[in-house]
Tab-separated table of C-alpha atoms in Angstrom:
chain	number	residue	atom	x	y	z
A	216	MET	CA	-0.023	0.005	0.010
A	217	PHE	CA	1.679	3.240	-1.117
A	218	GLN	CA	1.585	6.240	1.129
A	219	LEU	CA	-1.107	8.884	0.525
A	220	TYR	CA	1.151	11.860	0.977
A	221	GLY	CA	-1.723	14.330	0.639
A	222	ILE	CA	-3.644	12.712	3.435
A	223	GLN	CA	-0.608	12.639	5.696
A	224	ALA	CA	0.108	16.286	4.984
A	225	LEU	CA	-3.478	17.109	5.837
A	226	ARG	CA	-3.171	15.227	9.138
A	227	ALA	CA	-0.152	17.377	9.951
A	228	ALA	CA	-2.087	20.516	9.166
A	229	ALA	CA	-5.067	19.409	11.219
A	230	ALA	CA	-2.963	18.705	14.366
A	231	PHE	CA	-1.164	22.016	13.801
A	232	MET	CA	-4.409	23.921	13.665
A	233	VAL	CA	-5.507	22.505	17.008
A	234	ALA	CA	-2.135	23.468	18.478
A	235	VAL	CA	-2.536	26.998	17.085
A	236	HIS	CA	-5.966	27.244	18.742
A	237	HIS	CA	-4.601	26.246	22.158
A	238	VAL	CA	-1.374	28.209	22.097
A	239	GLN	CA	-3.286	31.472	21.729
A	240	TYR	CA	-4.931	31.077	25.079
A	241	ASP	CA	-1.521	30.890	26.817
A	242	ALA	CA	-0.289	33.827	24.693
A	243	ILE	CA	-3.252	35.926	25.898
A	244	ALA	CA	-2.494	35.050	29.509
A	245	LEU	CA	1.230	35.883	29.005
A	246	ALA	CA	0.393	39.204	27.329
A	247	ALA	CA	-2.013	40.170	30.099
A	248	ARG	CA	0.712	39.577	32.747
A	249	SER	CA	3.373	41.452	30.849
A	250	GLY	CA	1.228	44.268	29.516
A	251	ALA	CA	2.064	43.421	25.922
A	252	GLY	CA	-0.601	43.774	23.270
A	253	PHE	CA	-1.913	40.645	21.623
A	254	SER	CA	-5.006	39.890	19.525
A	255	PRO	CA	-5.681	36.191	18.762
A	256	SER	CA	-5.934	35.179	15.106
A	257	LEU	CA	-9.439	34.623	13.863
A	258	LEU	CA	-8.354	33.893	10.288
A	259	LEU	CA	-9.535	30.252	10.533
A	260	PRO	CA	-11.737	28.268	12.934
A	261	TRP	CA	-8.632	26.523	14.239
A	262	MET	CA	-10.547	23.708	15.972
A	263	ALA	CA	-11.736	22.631	12.479
A	264	GLY	CA	-8.603	20.547	12.627
A	265	VAL	CA	-10.690	18.050	14.585
A	266	ASP	CA	-13.231	17.980	11.783
A	267	ILE	CA	-10.410	17.181	9.337
A	268	PHE	CA	-9.178	14.441	11.639
A	269	PHE	CA	-12.615	12.775	11.738
A	270	VAL	CA	-13.078	12.819	7.980
A	271	VAL	CA	-9.524	11.491	7.515
A	272	SER	CA	-10.272	8.765	10.125
A	273	GLY	CA	-13.277	7.629	8.104
A	274	PHE	CA	-11.185	7.487	5.003
A	275	ILE	CA	-8.204	5.680	6.622
A	276	MET	CA	-10.328	3.039	8.273
A	277	VAL	CA	-11.739	1.938	4.939
A	278	HIS	CA	-8.471	2.333	3.047
A	279	ALA	CA	-6.171	0.666	5.546
A	280	SER	CA	-8.554	-2.149	6.418
A	281	ALA	CA	-9.303	-3.281	2.887
A	282	ASP	CA	-7.746	-6.699	3.582
A	283	LEU	CA	-10.106	-7.284	6.566
A	284	PHE	CA	-13.431	-7.098	4.772
A	285	GLY	CA	-15.009	-10.553	4.509
A	286	ARG	CA	-12.463	-12.200	6.783
A	287	ALA	CA	-13.655	-14.332	9.716
A	288	ASP	CA	-11.138	-12.706	12.024
A	289	GLY	CA	-11.430	-9.246	10.411
A	290	ALA	CA	-13.317	-7.585	13.265
A	291	LYS	CA	-10.898	-8.953	15.909
A	292	LEU	CA	-7.803	-7.880	13.972
A	293	PHE	CA	-9.204	-4.429	13.240
A	294	LEU	CA	-10.013	-3.719	16.883
A	295	GLN	CA	-6.621	-5.094	18.047
A	296	ARG	CA	-4.805	-2.916	15.579
A	297	ARG	CA	-6.761	0.231	16.642
A	298	LEU	CA	-6.236	-0.432	20.277
A	299	ALA	CA	-2.489	-0.971	19.737
A	300	ARG	CA	-2.326	2.295	17.820
A	301	ILE	CA	-4.411	4.521	20.147
A	302	VAL	CA	-4.202	3.234	23.684
A	303	PRO	CA	-0.478	3.423	24.740
A	304	LEU	CA	0.090	7.094	23.946
A	305	TYR	CA	-3.282	8.264	25.159
A	306	TRP	CA	-3.015	6.325	28.429
A	307	ALA	CA	0.548	7.690	28.803
A	308	ALA	CA	-0.704	11.292	28.251
A	309	THR	CA	-3.637	10.801	30.648
A	310	THR	CA	-1.318	9.414	33.363
A	311	LEU	CA	1.203	12.257	32.846
A	312	PHE	CA	-1.712	14.766	33.144
A	313	LEU	CA	-2.846	13.191	36.408
A	314	LEU	CA	0.718	13.223	37.793
A	315	VAL	CA	1.205	16.884	36.856
A	316	GLY	CA	-2.107	17.633	38.503
A	317	LEU	CA	-0.961	16.034	41.701
A	318	VAL	CA	2.409	17.837	41.743
A	319	LEU	CA	1.452	21.202	40.242
A	320	PRO	CA	-2.392	21.532	40.370
A	321	GLY	CA	-2.173	25.251	39.587
A	322	ALA	CA	-0.567	24.522	36.214
A	323	LEU	CA	-3.672	22.848	34.868
A	324	ASN	CA	-6.933	24.476	33.837
A	325	SER	CA	-9.034	21.558	35.101
A	326	GLY	CA	-11.014	20.530	38.071
A	327	VAL	CA	-10.034	17.704	40.391
A	328	PRO	CA	-11.321	14.481	38.735
A	329	ASP	CA	-13.291	11.835	40.630
A	330	LEU	CA	-12.802	8.071	40.201
A	331	ALA	CA	-15.668	7.739	37.699
A	332	GLN	CA	-14.098	10.313	35.429
A	333	ILE	CA	-10.705	8.738	35.726
A	334	ALA	CA	-12.079	5.264	34.950
A	335	GLY	CA	-14.085	6.615	32.035
A	336	SER	CA	-11.000	8.354	30.673
A	337	TYR	CA	-8.974	5.135	30.497
A	338	LEU	CA	-11.947	3.199	29.074
A	339	PHE	CA	-12.846	5.833	26.439
A	340	TRP	CA	-16.303	6.098	27.955
A	341	PRO	CA	-18.009	9.523	28.004
A	342	THR	CA	-18.524	10.666	31.632
A	343	ILE	CA	-19.505	13.905	33.309
A	344	SER	CA	-16.587	15.692	34.948
A	345	THR	CA	-16.580	17.343	38.329
A	346	MET	CA	-16.989	20.633	36.438
A	347	GLY	CA	-20.218	19.386	34.803
A	348	LEU	CA	-18.728	18.791	31.309
A	349	VAL	CA	-18.805	15.523	29.354
A	350	GLN	CA	-15.069	15.087	28.924
A	351	PRO	CA	-12.273	12.853	30.153
A	352	VAL	CA	-9.541	13.815	32.606
A	353	TYR	CA	-7.267	14.889	29.770
A	354	SER	CA	-9.811	17.026	27.963
A	355	LEU	CA	-8.329	16.509	24.492
A	356	GLY	CA	-9.456	12.930	24.803
A	357	TRP	CA	-13.065	13.884	23.945
A	358	THR	CA	-12.173	13.317	20.309
A	359	LEU	CA	-10.871	9.797	21.126
A	360	ASN	CA	-14.174	8.985	22.740
A	361	TYR	CA	-15.793	9.596	19.314
A	362	GLU	CA	-13.005	7.722	17.608
A	363	MET	CA	-13.526	4.675	19.795
A	364	LEU	CA	-17.230	4.688	19.048
A	365	PHE	CA	-16.402	4.638	15.389
A	366	TYR	CA	-13.883	1.836	15.794
A	367	ALA	CA	-16.372	-0.214	17.781
A	368	LEU	CA	-19.050	0.177	15.130
A	369	PHE	CA	-16.517	-0.451	12.308
A	370	SER	CA	-15.388	-3.671	13.966
A	371	LEU	CA	-18.994	-4.849	14.345
A	372	GLY	CA	-19.620	-3.914	10.709
A	373	LEU	CA	-16.775	-6.173	9.684
A	374	LEU	CA	-18.778	-9.114	11.057
A	375	LEU	CA	-21.325	-8.471	8.286
A	376	PRO	CA	-21.140	-9.371	4.548
A	377	ARG	CA	-18.751	-6.939	2.783
A	378	ALA	CA	-21.508	-5.147	0.948
A	379	TRP	CA	-23.345	-4.368	4.194
A	380	THR	CA	-20.480	-3.068	6.324
A	381	LEU	CA	-20.349	0.587	5.370
A	382	PRO	CA	-24.142	1.064	5.065
A	383	ALA	CA	-24.623	-0.550	8.496
A	384	ILE	CA	-22.005	1.757	10.064
A	385	THR	CA	-23.600	4.749	8.389
A	386	LEU	CA	-27.042	3.769	9.575
A	387	ALA	CA	-25.844	3.287	13.179
A	388	LEU	CA	-24.178	6.707	13.294
A	389	ALA	CA	-27.126	8.404	11.610
A	390	GLY	CA	-29.428	6.671	14.095
A	391	LEU	CA	-27.499	8.061	17.049
A	392	VAL	CA	-27.670	11.542	15.632
A	393	ALA	CA	-31.389	11.272	14.757
A	394	GLY	CA	-32.145	9.874	18.207
A	395	GLU	CA	-30.499	12.775	19.939
A	396	ALA	CA	-32.081	15.267	17.572
A	397	LEU	CA	-35.603	13.961	17.788
A	398	ALA	CA	-35.839	12.555	21.304
A	399	GLY	CA	-32.996	14.307	23.105
A	400	PRO	CA	-31.379	15.313	25.233
A	401	LEU	CA	-30.596	11.669	25.934
A	402	ALA	CA	-28.620	10.312	28.789
A	403	VAL	CA	-24.819	10.291	28.680
A	404	PRO	CA	-23.158	8.680	26.746
A	405	LEU	CA	-25.837	8.618	24.013
A	406	ARG	CA	-26.145	12.412	24.224
A	407	PHE	CA	-22.445	12.702	23.589
A	408	TRP	CA	-22.309	10.155	20.775
A	409	GLY	CA	-25.439	11.538	19.078
A	410	GLN	CA	-23.801	14.799	17.993
A	411	PRO	CA	-23.721	15.685	14.274
A	412	ILE	CA	-19.925	15.623	14.186
A	413	VAL	CA	-19.952	11.810	14.007
A	414	LEU	CA	-21.339	12.109	10.466
A	415	GLU	CA	-17.911	13.311	9.433
A	416	PHE	CA	-16.727	9.670	9.758
A	417	VAL	CA	-19.370	8.784	7.169
A	418	ALA	CA	-18.043	11.509	4.790
A	419	GLY	CA	-14.580	9.999	5.058
A	420	MET	CA	-15.821	6.475	4.375
A	421	GLY	CA	-17.623	7.793	1.306
A	422	ILE	CA	-14.446	9.455	-0.039
A	423	ALA	CA	-12.587	6.214	0.532
A	424	LEU	CA	-15.149	4.385	-1.604
A	425	LEU	CA	-14.758	6.930	-4.347
A	426	TRP	CA	-10.991	6.554	-4.172
A	427	ARG	CA	-11.145	2.723	-4.301
A	428	ARG	CA	-13.435	2.878	-7.305
A	429	GLY	CA	-10.855	4.908	-9.201
A	430	PHE	CA	-12.289	8.387	-8.882
A	431	ARG	CA	-9.561	10.991	-9.393
A	432	LEU	CA	-9.527	14.755	-9.738
A	433	GLY	CA	-7.419	16.506	-12.358
A	434	PHE	CA	-4.890	19.048	-11.225
A	435	ALA	CA	-7.142	22.052	-11.806
A	436	SER	CA	-10.222	20.454	-10.288
A	437	GLY	CA	-8.243	19.193	-7.298
A	438	VAL	CA	-6.988	22.737	-6.625
A	439	ALA	CA	-10.513	24.119	-7.009
A	440	VAL	CA	-11.908	21.602	-4.521
A	441	ALA	CA	-9.213	22.394	-1.986
A	442	ALA	CA	-9.642	26.133	-2.497
A	443	LEU	CA	-13.384	25.768	-1.919
A	444	GLY	CA	-12.710	23.912	1.315
A	445	VAL	CA	-10.331	26.624	2.515
A	446	ALA	CA	-12.853	29.288	1.488
A	447	LEU	CA	-15.552	27.614	3.582
A	448	LEU	CA	-13.244	27.649	6.546
A	449	LEU	CA	-12.385	31.351	6.033
A	450	VAL	CA	-16.156	32.253	5.935
A	451	ALA	CA	-16.896	29.990	8.912
A	452	ALA	CA	-14.366	31.868	11.004
A	453	GLN	CA	-16.398	35.063	10.485
A	454	MET	CA	-19.858	33.522	10.820
A	455	PRO	CA	-21.621	34.041	14.147
A	456	GLY	CA	-22.868	30.771	15.560
A	457	SER	CA	-20.743	28.609	13.289
A	458	ASP	CA	-19.564	26.571	16.263
A	459	ALA	CA	-23.108	25.279	16.983
A	460	PRO	CA	-23.219	21.515	16.243
A	461	TRP	CA	-25.245	21.540	13.008
A	462	ALA	CA	-23.658	24.752	11.732
A	463	ALA	CA	-20.227	23.309	12.443
A	464	LEU	CA	-21.095	20.242	10.424
A	465	ALA	CA	-22.385	22.316	7.554
A	466	TRP	CA	-19.347	24.683	7.411
A	467	ARG	CA	-16.396	22.958	8.971
A	468	GLY	CA	-17.482	19.423	8.236
A	469	SER	CA	-18.116	20.258	4.555
A	470	ALA	CA	-14.769	22.065	4.319
A	471	ALA	CA	-12.976	19.069	5.886
A	472	ALA	CA	-14.685	16.682	3.477
A	473	LEU	CA	-13.614	18.814	0.494
A	474	LEU	CA	-10.017	19.020	1.719
A	475	VAL	CA	-9.797	15.233	2.209
A	476	LEU	CA	-11.373	14.671	-1.189
A	477	ALA	CA	-8.714	16.902	-2.784
A	478	ALA	CA	-5.899	15.348	-0.792
A	479	ALA	CA	-6.984	11.747	-1.484
A	480	CYS	CA	-8.204	11.979	-5.019
A	481	GLY	CA	-6.055	14.796	-6.379
A	482	LYS	CA	-3.415	14.182	-8.981
A	483	ARG	CA	-0.567	12.220	-7.442
A	484	ARG	CA	3.057	12.797	-8.352
A	485	GLU	CA	5.319	9.736	-8.667
A	486	ALA	CA	7.999	11.584	-6.703
A	487	PRO	CA	6.551	13.833	-3.967
A	488	SER	CA	8.365	17.098	-3.297
A	489	ALA	CA	10.595	17.551	-0.301
A	490	PRO	CA	8.127	19.860	1.509
A	491	LEU	CA	5.383	17.344	1.018
A	492	ARG	CA	7.547	14.494	2.340
A	493	TRP	CA	8.358	16.630	5.369
A	494	LEU	CA	4.692	17.385	6.003
A	495	ALA	CA	3.944	13.681	5.620
A	496	LEU	CA	6.574	12.957	8.301
A	497	VAL	CA	4.812	15.357	10.642
A	498	GLY	CA	1.565	13.752	9.544
A	499	ASP	CA	2.942	10.403	10.740
A	500	ALA	CA	3.407	12.008	14.119
A	501	SER	CA	0.111	13.923	14.111
A	502	TYR	CA	-1.438	11.774	16.867
A	503	ALA	CA	1.609	12.599	19.067
A	504	LEU	CA	1.383	16.254	18.104
A	505	TYR	CA	-2.288	16.318	19.073
A	506	LEU	CA	-1.697	14.770	22.487
A	507	VAL	CA	1.699	16.275	23.386
A	508	HIS	CA	1.328	19.933	22.350
A	509	PRO	CA	-0.572	21.026	25.467
A	510	PHE	CA	2.306	19.854	27.751
A	511	VAL	CA	4.856	21.695	25.649
A	512	ILE	CA	2.765	24.900	25.438
A	513	ARG	CA	2.025	24.992	29.176
A	514	GLY	CA	5.629	24.136	30.082
A	515	LEU	CA	7.009	26.892	27.941
A	516	HIS	CA	4.334	29.324	29.215
A	517	GLU	CA	5.679	28.684	32.795
A	518	LEU	CA	9.264	29.116	31.558
A	519	PHE	CA	8.517	32.400	29.776
A	520	GLN	CA	6.707	33.665	32.828
A	521	ARG	CA	9.518	32.808	35.188
A	522	LEU	CA	12.095	34.349	32.858
A	523	GLY	CA	10.078	37.532	32.432
A	524	TRP	CA	9.751	37.121	28.661
A	525	GLY	CA	6.508	38.781	27.673
A	526	SER	CA	6.470	38.589	23.870
A	527	PRO	CA	3.346	36.680	22.851
A	528	LEU	CA	4.585	36.291	19.236
A	529	LEU	CA	7.905	34.823	20.317
A	530	PHE	CA	6.097	32.497	22.708
A	531	ILE	CA	3.738	31.248	19.922
A	532	ILE	CA	6.685	30.603	17.537
A	533	VAL	CA	8.767	28.772	20.185
A	534	ALA	CA	5.836	26.829	21.531
A	535	LEU	CA	4.592	25.605	18.165
A	536	ALA	CA	8.108	24.671	17.017
A	537	GLY	CA	8.751	22.925	20.291
A	538	ALA	CA	5.454	20.992	20.020
A	539	VAL	CA	6.393	19.710	16.559
A	540	VAL	CA	9.860	18.640	17.696
A	541	ALA	CA	8.487	17.008	20.769
A	542	ALA	CA	5.833	15.192	18.757
A	543	LEU	CA	8.457	13.859	16.316
A	544	LEU	CA	10.612	12.580	19.198
A	545	VAL	CA	7.623	11.024	21.050
A	546	HIS	CA	6.361	9.413	17.888
A	547	ARG	CA	9.844	7.815	17.145
A	548	LEU	CA	10.920	6.967	20.712
A	549	PHE	CA	7.594	5.972	22.319
A	550	GLU	CA	4.596	5.744	20.049
A	551	LYS	CA	6.046	3.499	17.311
A	552	PRO	CA	7.815	1.069	19.705
A	553	ALA	CA	4.739	0.946	21.927
A	554	THR	CA	2.451	0.238	19.005
A	555	ARG	CA	4.693	-2.539	17.742
A	556	PHE	CA	4.892	-4.046	21.286
A	557	MET	CA	1.128	-3.967	21.696
A	558	ARG	CA	0.560	-5.508	18.259
A	559	ARG	CA	2.886	-8.385	19.142
A	560	LYS	CA	1.207	-8.931	22.458
A	561	LEU	CA	-2.241	-8.884	20.872
A	562	GLY	CA	-1.195	-10.999	17.871
A	563	ALA	CA	-2.293	-8.276	15.474
């Protein structure tokens, strides 16, 4: 299976967008203490990186699991592979977050978790926090609670005849959303799982089907599709209420689908350029970048504050560069070895 450089580059961009969103909060706090002026960038809805991740996830699950459809052990292998890929780094990040909270509670913007929230965090089960929010101990894990729902449904779908798998998964996700929309608010976790954002997985699966059936965009049409996706994000950033669940699906979800379509089905060079290869390398570490960047940002925030450095722009540049470097190191030194170890132990 050759590497989809466009998809990997898009994963890098998505993780970086989320990091940009978060670094600006610390930059605001740093500027307020130092008296420096700083206005956060509203150029893009930076958390749309999550929407891109979800569409990419739908695409990758179909594309990377092509050999599992119709196999008797397909569901088991799929779930084992996903657990080996997702669990080690997330559990490590959650444990580190808890340890930091014990040693330096003032460094975290989070309430003290109870045992139910801690257990739910490690089990990827949506629970209500002590602050009244449906989120895990390490708040970034809310996206992984959606991912695990998708993985569970995908693995169950693999038990069905090949032609039924994707329609059944689509129906299940649509049913959750319809149930919450028509009969909600439902109890947690159904209320959490029934949000429109889960339909972005469906969009990704649909794009994967198009790709597998040979659909390709020419160079000009690929650029046009990508440009339309970026334009929707630019408009969404200026639209009041665009963060509401259905509006976010319409604007950010549609933009994410267009960007993934262009990245997956656009004209592919036989020899990708050096910048694209570098972005793909960061894309390989995008999961690490997503989970690691808050630790780097908050650590550098504390360092800048102690040293009396008050430049928000310098902080943003250093923090984002540091997050990328840390992610590449964590990916190479921990994530990849841990994934290989887990796959061997699980027989996947």
